[in-house]
CSV table of C-alpha atoms in Angstrom, one decimal:
chain,number,residue,atom,x,y,z
F,11,MET,CA,-9.5,-12.0,15.3
F,12,THR,CA,-11.7,-9.0,15.7
F,13,THR,CA,-13.9,-8.2,18.6
F,14,SER,CA,-17.2,-6.5,18.2
F,15,THR,CA,-18.5,-3.8,20.3
F,16,PRO,CA,-22.2,-3.2,21.0
F,17,GLN,CA,-22.4,-0.5,18.3
F,18,ASP,CA,-21.1,-3.1,15.8
F,19,GLN,CA,-24.1,-5.3,16.4
F,20,PRO,CA,-27.5,-4.7,15.0
F,21,ALA,CA,-30.2,-4.0,17.5
F,22,PRO,CA,-31.8,-7.3,18.8
F,23,GLN,CA,-35.2,-6.3,17.2
F,24,THR,CA,-33.6,-5.9,13.8
F,25,ASP,CA,-35.2,-8.1,11.1
F,26,PRO,CA,-33.3,-11.4,10.6
F,27,ALA,CA,-33.1,-10.7,6.9
F,28,VAL,CA,-31.3,-7.4,7.6
F,29,ARG,CA,-28.9,-9.1,10.0
F,30,ALA,CA,-28.2,-11.7,7.4
F,31,GLU,CA,-27.5,-9.1,4.7
F,32,LEU,CA,-25.3,-7.1,7.1
F,33,GLY,CA,-23.3,-10.3,7.8
F,34,ARG,CA,-23.0,-11.1,4.1
F,35,LEU,CA,-21.7,-7.6,3.4
F,36,ARG,CA,-19.3,-7.7,6.3
F,37,ASP,CA,-17.9,-11.0,5.1
F,38,SER,CA,-17.3,-9.5,1.7
F,39,ILE,CA,-15.6,-6.5,3.3
F,40,ASP,CA,-13.4,-8.9,5.4
F,41,ASN,CA,-12.4,-10.8,2.2
F,42,ILE,CA,-11.6,-7.6,0.3
F,43,ASP,CA,-9.5,-6.4,3.3
F,44,ALA,CA,-7.5,-9.6,3.2
F,45,ALA,CA,-7.0,-9.3,-0.6
F,46,VAL,CA,-5.8,-5.7,-0.1
F,47,VAL,CA,-3.3,-6.7,2.5
F,48,HIS,CA,-2.0,-9.5,0.3
F,49,MET,CA,-1.7,-7.2,-2.7
F,50,LEU,CA,0.2,-4.6,-0.7
F,51,ALA,CA,2.6,-7.3,0.5
F,52,GLU,CA,3.2,-8.3,-3.1
F,53,ARG,CA,3.7,-4.7,-4.1
F,54,PHE,CA,6.2,-4.2,-1.3
F,55,LYS,CA,8.1,-7.3,-2.3
F,56,CYS,CA,8.6,-5.6,-5.7
F,57,THR,CA,9.5,-2.3,-4.3
F,58,GLN,CA,12.1,-3.9,-2.0
F,59,GLN,CA,13.7,-5.3,-5.2
F,60,VAL,CA,13.7,-1.9,-6.7
F,61,GLY,CA,15.3,-0.5,-3.6
F,62,HIS,CA,18.1,-3.1,-3.8
F,63,LEU,CA,18.6,-2.3,-7.5
F,64,LYS,CA,18.8,1.5,-6.8
F,65,ALA,CA,21.2,1.0,-3.9
F,66,ALA,CA,23.5,-1.3,-6.0
F,67,HIS,CA,23.6,1.4,-8.7
F,68,ASP,CA,23.8,4.4,-6.4
F,69,LEU,CA,20.4,5.7,-7.6
F,70,PRO,CA,18.3,8.0,-5.3
F,71,PRO,CA,15.6,6.4,-3.2
F,72,ALA,CA,12.9,8.8,-4.5
F,73,ASP,CA,11.9,9.4,-8.1
F,74,PRO,CA,9.7,12.5,-8.1
F,75,SER,CA,8.8,12.3,-11.8
F,76,ARG,CA,7.7,8.6,-11.5
F,77,GLU,CA,5.8,9.4,-8.4
F,78,ALA,CA,3.9,12.2,-10.1
F,79,ARG,CA,3.1,10.0,-13.0
F,80,GLN,CA,1.8,7.2,-10.7
F,81,ILE,CA,-0.3,9.7,-8.7
F,82,GLU,CA,-1.9,11.0,-11.9
F,83,ARG,CA,-2.5,7.4,-13.2
F,84,LEU,CA,-4.0,6.4,-9.9
F,85,ARG,CA,-6.3,9.4,-9.8
F,86,GLU,CA,-7.6,8.5,-13.3
F,87,LEU,CA,-8.1,4.9,-12.3
F,88,ALA,CA,-10.0,6.1,-9.2
F,89,GLU,CA,-12.2,8.4,-11.2
F,90,ASN,CA,-13.1,5.5,-13.6
F,91,ALA,CA,-13.8,3.3,-10.6
F,92,LYS,CA,-16.0,5.9,-9.0
F,93,LEU,CA,-13.6,6.3,-6.1
F,94,ASP,CA,-12.7,9.7,-4.7
F,95,PRO,CA,-9.4,10.6,-6.5
F,96,ALA,CA,-8.3,12.7,-3.6
F,97,PHE,CA,-8.6,9.6,-1.3
F,98,ALA,CA,-6.7,7.5,-3.9
F,99,GLU,CA,-3.9,10.1,-4.0
F,100,LYS,CA,-3.6,10.3,-0.2
F,101,PHE,CA,-3.4,6.5,-0.1
F,102,LEU,CA,-0.7,6.3,-2.8
F,103,ASN,CA,1.2,9.2,-1.2
F,104,PHE,CA,1.2,7.1,2.0
F,105,ILE,CA,2.5,4.1,0.2
F,106,ILE,CA,5.1,6.1,-1.7
F,107,SER,CA,6.5,7.6,1.5
F,108,GLU,CA,6.8,4.1,3.0
F,109,VAL,CA,8.6,2.8,-0.1
F,110,ILE,CA,11.0,5.8,0.0
F,111,ARG,CA,11.7,5.1,3.7
F,112,HIS,CA,12.4,1.4,2.8
F,113,HIS,CA,14.7,2.5,-0.1
F,114,GLU,CA,16.6,4.9,2.2
F,115,GLN,CA,17.1,2.1,4.7
F,116,ILE,CA,18.2,-0.4,2.1
F,117,ALA,CA,20.7,2.2,0.8
F,118,ALA,CA,22.0,2.9,4.3
F,119,ASP,CA,22.3,-0.8,5.1
F,120,SER,CA,24.2,-1.4,1.9
F,121,GLY,CA,26.8,1.2,2.8
F,122,PRO,CA,29.3,2.7,0.4
F,123,ALA,CA,30.5,0.5,-2.5
F,124,PRO,CA,34.0,-0.9,-1.9
F,125,THR,CA,36.8,0.7,-4.0
F,126,GLN,CA,39.7,-1.0,-5.6
F,127,ASP,CA,42.0,0.3,-2.9
F,128,THR,CA,39.9,-1.1,-0.1
F,129,PRO,CA,41.1,-4.5,1.1
F,130,GLN,CA,38.4,-7.2,0.9
F,131,GLY,CA,37.9,-9.5,3.9
């Protein structure tokens, strides 16, 4: 639940049609925000699986060449969508750093792989 502050509300003398349009636009923004959160949750479910696969096969948490390709791809998508590519890159870099942090934690939690000489409990 969000709380509004006086600056969030249109002035009382604002035309009712303007208030209605503002409300409609804000409802759309709220719906888009919800969709973004759900899409990020799905993305992180996939990246968690990648992290477990990397840990199981002793692969590094980061993949700089993949990350560079993804950033270039996202910048192009942003340009085509009329979104600032620099913003899109910052956003993806934030996500990538979080994914790498998760992958490092997964690798740390999985510990070293048992060897044949190690007794199994």
